[in-house]
Amino acid sequence: MKQRGRAWVFGDDVMNDGHIMDIEMTRQVVYEPERLAPLAMCGLDPDFAGKVQPGDFVVAGERFGRGPMHIQGPLALAALGLAVLSESMARSFFRLSVSVGLKVLPFATGIRDLARQGDELEVDFRTGAVVNLTSGKRLTVAPLAGAALEILEAGGEANWLKAQALDPAGQRRQGATLSR
């Protein structure tokens, strides 16, 4: 649950629909990550998906992911292998992010003061430790815990549910009736 990559810094009030993801993908009911990924953050930086690399971080201010509860934004960011560090995050965006396996620290107070565009960061999602490898600055924020951490460690809700249905030997647990 550690990740290392560059910071891509955005401000406050980043909307899920329109900023993180083109609203047309929601209207067209597109759920394929490979179709959504090229449009990640298109409302703020149309070239974003072509510049980022797996392991990079979206660093944002207050109220990241505002707006309707649509899964396309988190799916696109997860498909690119990114993580999100924000001063605060919409509850619906947080829930969808965890569901699809997008690593997030939704209440990383002070993250905007720590990271600048292009800085190299290292983040431990279990402890909340954030290190700016470019500047040497460090920050500890509220880490993920409980079910949210378990789900992210499993790679998303679908993988977590599958694991819950199997015992350590790979046998279906008594009463588990998950279908494919």
XYZ file of C-alpha atoms in Angstrom:
180
model
C 0.000 0.000 0.000
C 2.905 2.330 -0.766
C 3.056 4.324 -3.941
C 5.687 6.577 -5.468
C 5.198 9.030 -8.315
C 4.840 12.617 -9.452
C 2.322 15.130 -8.130
C -0.273 16.613 -10.462
C -1.755 19.534 -8.528
C -5.315 20.838 -8.862
C -7.312 23.336 -6.826
C -10.569 23.361 -4.888
C -14.030 22.287 -6.058
C -12.929 19.790 -8.714
C -16.170 18.352 -10.079
C -16.579 14.644 -10.837
C -18.654 15.366 -13.951
C -17.030 17.852 -16.284
C -13.621 18.150 -14.607
C -12.554 14.607 -13.707
C -14.647 12.969 -16.429
C -16.476 14.147 -19.527
C -20.199 14.055 -18.677
C -20.869 12.465 -22.067
C -19.311 9.225 -20.796
C -21.998 9.110 -18.098
C -24.763 9.984 -20.536
C -23.544 7.246 -22.896
C -23.341 4.782 -19.977
C -19.666 3.964 -20.594
C -18.071 1.784 -17.909
C -15.032 0.363 -19.727
C -11.908 1.694 -17.981
C -9.892 1.597 -21.220
C -12.385 3.995 -22.849
C -12.559 6.279 -19.808
C -8.840 6.538 -18.992
C -7.911 8.828 -21.933
C -10.478 11.356 -20.681
C -9.303 11.544 -17.042
C -9.184 15.153 -15.793
C -10.125 16.310 -19.315
C -12.132 19.279 -18.057
C -9.059 20.785 -16.395
C -6.206 19.457 -18.536
C -7.202 17.810 -21.844
C -3.703 16.275 -22.197
C -3.553 14.920 -18.626
C -3.961 11.209 -19.428
C -1.099 11.348 -21.924
C 1.295 12.926 -19.425
C 0.757 10.853 -16.284
C 2.345 7.530 -15.442
C 1.117 4.705 -13.218
C 2.007 5.566 -9.628
C 1.469 9.312 -10.032
C -0.783 11.326 -7.711
C -3.638 13.734 -8.220
C -3.147 16.294 -5.443
C -6.204 18.441 -4.835
C -7.702 20.968 -2.511
C -11.089 21.049 -0.827
C -14.203 19.217 -2.054
C -12.522 16.990 -4.660
C -14.989 14.933 -6.721
C -18.054 17.081 -6.052
C -21.291 16.439 -7.850
C -23.430 13.461 -8.790
C -22.424 9.947 -7.807
C -21.090 8.672 -11.142
C -18.395 5.991 -11.224
C -16.719 7.032 -14.490
C -14.285 9.501 -12.872
C -12.879 7.063 -10.300
C -12.753 4.299 -12.929
C -10.655 6.485 -15.241
C -8.166 7.502 -12.539
C -7.835 3.904 -11.329
C -7.305 2.677 -14.890
C -4.329 5.033 -15.179
C -2.820 3.614 -11.966
C -3.095 6.926 -10.120
C -3.921 7.776 -6.509
C -5.659 10.844 -5.078
C -4.536 12.980 -2.140
C -6.972 15.754 -1.272
C -7.602 18.259 1.499
C -11.209 17.002 1.479
C -13.300 14.808 -0.780
C -16.969 14.328 -1.556
C -18.280 11.298 0.335
C -19.769 9.798 -2.818
C -16.467 10.127 -4.689
C -14.625 8.487 -1.794
C -17.027 5.546 -1.722
C -16.828 5.016 -5.480
C -13.025 5.322 -5.411
C -12.666 2.620 -2.782
C -15.147 0.445 -4.667
C -13.060 0.497 -7.862
C -9.712 0.211 -6.061
C -8.537 3.814 -6.550
C -6.144 4.611 -3.689
C -7.175 7.770 -1.875
C -6.321 9.786 1.199
C -9.470 11.920 1.289
C -8.565 14.184 4.220
C -4.879 14.896 3.660
C -4.852 18.221 5.473
C -1.799 20.224 4.422
C -1.156 18.315 1.190
C -1.335 21.467 -0.960
C 1.413 23.054 1.138
C 3.564 19.936 0.822
C 3.367 19.165 -2.895
C 4.032 21.256 -5.973
C 3.417 20.281 -9.588
C 5.917 17.611 -10.633
C 7.296 16.885 -7.156
C 8.153 13.246 -6.506
C 6.031 11.850 -3.658
C 6.004 8.621 -1.692
C 2.828 7.726 0.201
C 2.046 4.929 2.631
C -1.728 4.521 2.611
C -1.664 2.331 5.746
C 0.091 4.897 7.943
C -0.809 8.173 6.218
C 2.877 9.069 5.809
C 3.522 11.378 2.850
C 7.093 12.249 1.879
C 7.965 14.826 -0.743
C 11.170 13.325 -2.115
C 11.875 16.510 -4.096
C 11.781 18.945 -1.155
C 12.369 16.572 1.759
C 9.173 17.734 3.485
C 7.078 15.192 5.365
C 3.460 15.070 6.410
C 1.363 12.544 8.304
C -2.357 12.557 7.586
C -5.307 10.416 8.638
C -4.684 6.999 7.088
C -7.279 4.692 5.672
C -8.633 2.131 8.105
C -11.093 -0.684 8.520
C -13.136 -1.893 5.577
C -11.940 0.890 3.255
C -8.321 -0.204 3.707
C -9.225 -3.886 3.315
C -11.115 -3.205 0.088
C -8.269 -1.142 -1.384
C -5.698 -3.764 -0.389
C -7.803 -6.331 -2.274
C -7.802 -4.130 -5.385
C -11.425 -3.018 -5.131
C -14.803 -4.189 -3.949
C -15.252 -7.016 -6.463
C -11.950 -8.642 -5.462
C -12.692 -8.106 -1.771
C -16.100 -9.775 -2.085
C -14.591 -12.746 -3.895
C -11.999 -13.127 -1.132
C -14.736 -13.019 1.517
C -16.488 -15.926 -0.153
C -13.402 -18.180 -0.082
C -11.553 -19.567 2.915
C -7.724 -19.431 3.009
C -7.570 -22.810 1.227
C -9.632 -21.438 -1.672
C -12.805 -23.325 -0.714
C -16.182 -21.606 -0.760
C -17.123 -20.585 2.777
C -20.283 -22.030 4.249
C -23.240 -19.883 3.257
C -21.289 -17.915 0.635
C -23.258 -17.710 -2.607
C -21.434 -15.200 -4.777
C -22.023 -15.752 -8.484
C -19.772 -14.701 -11.337
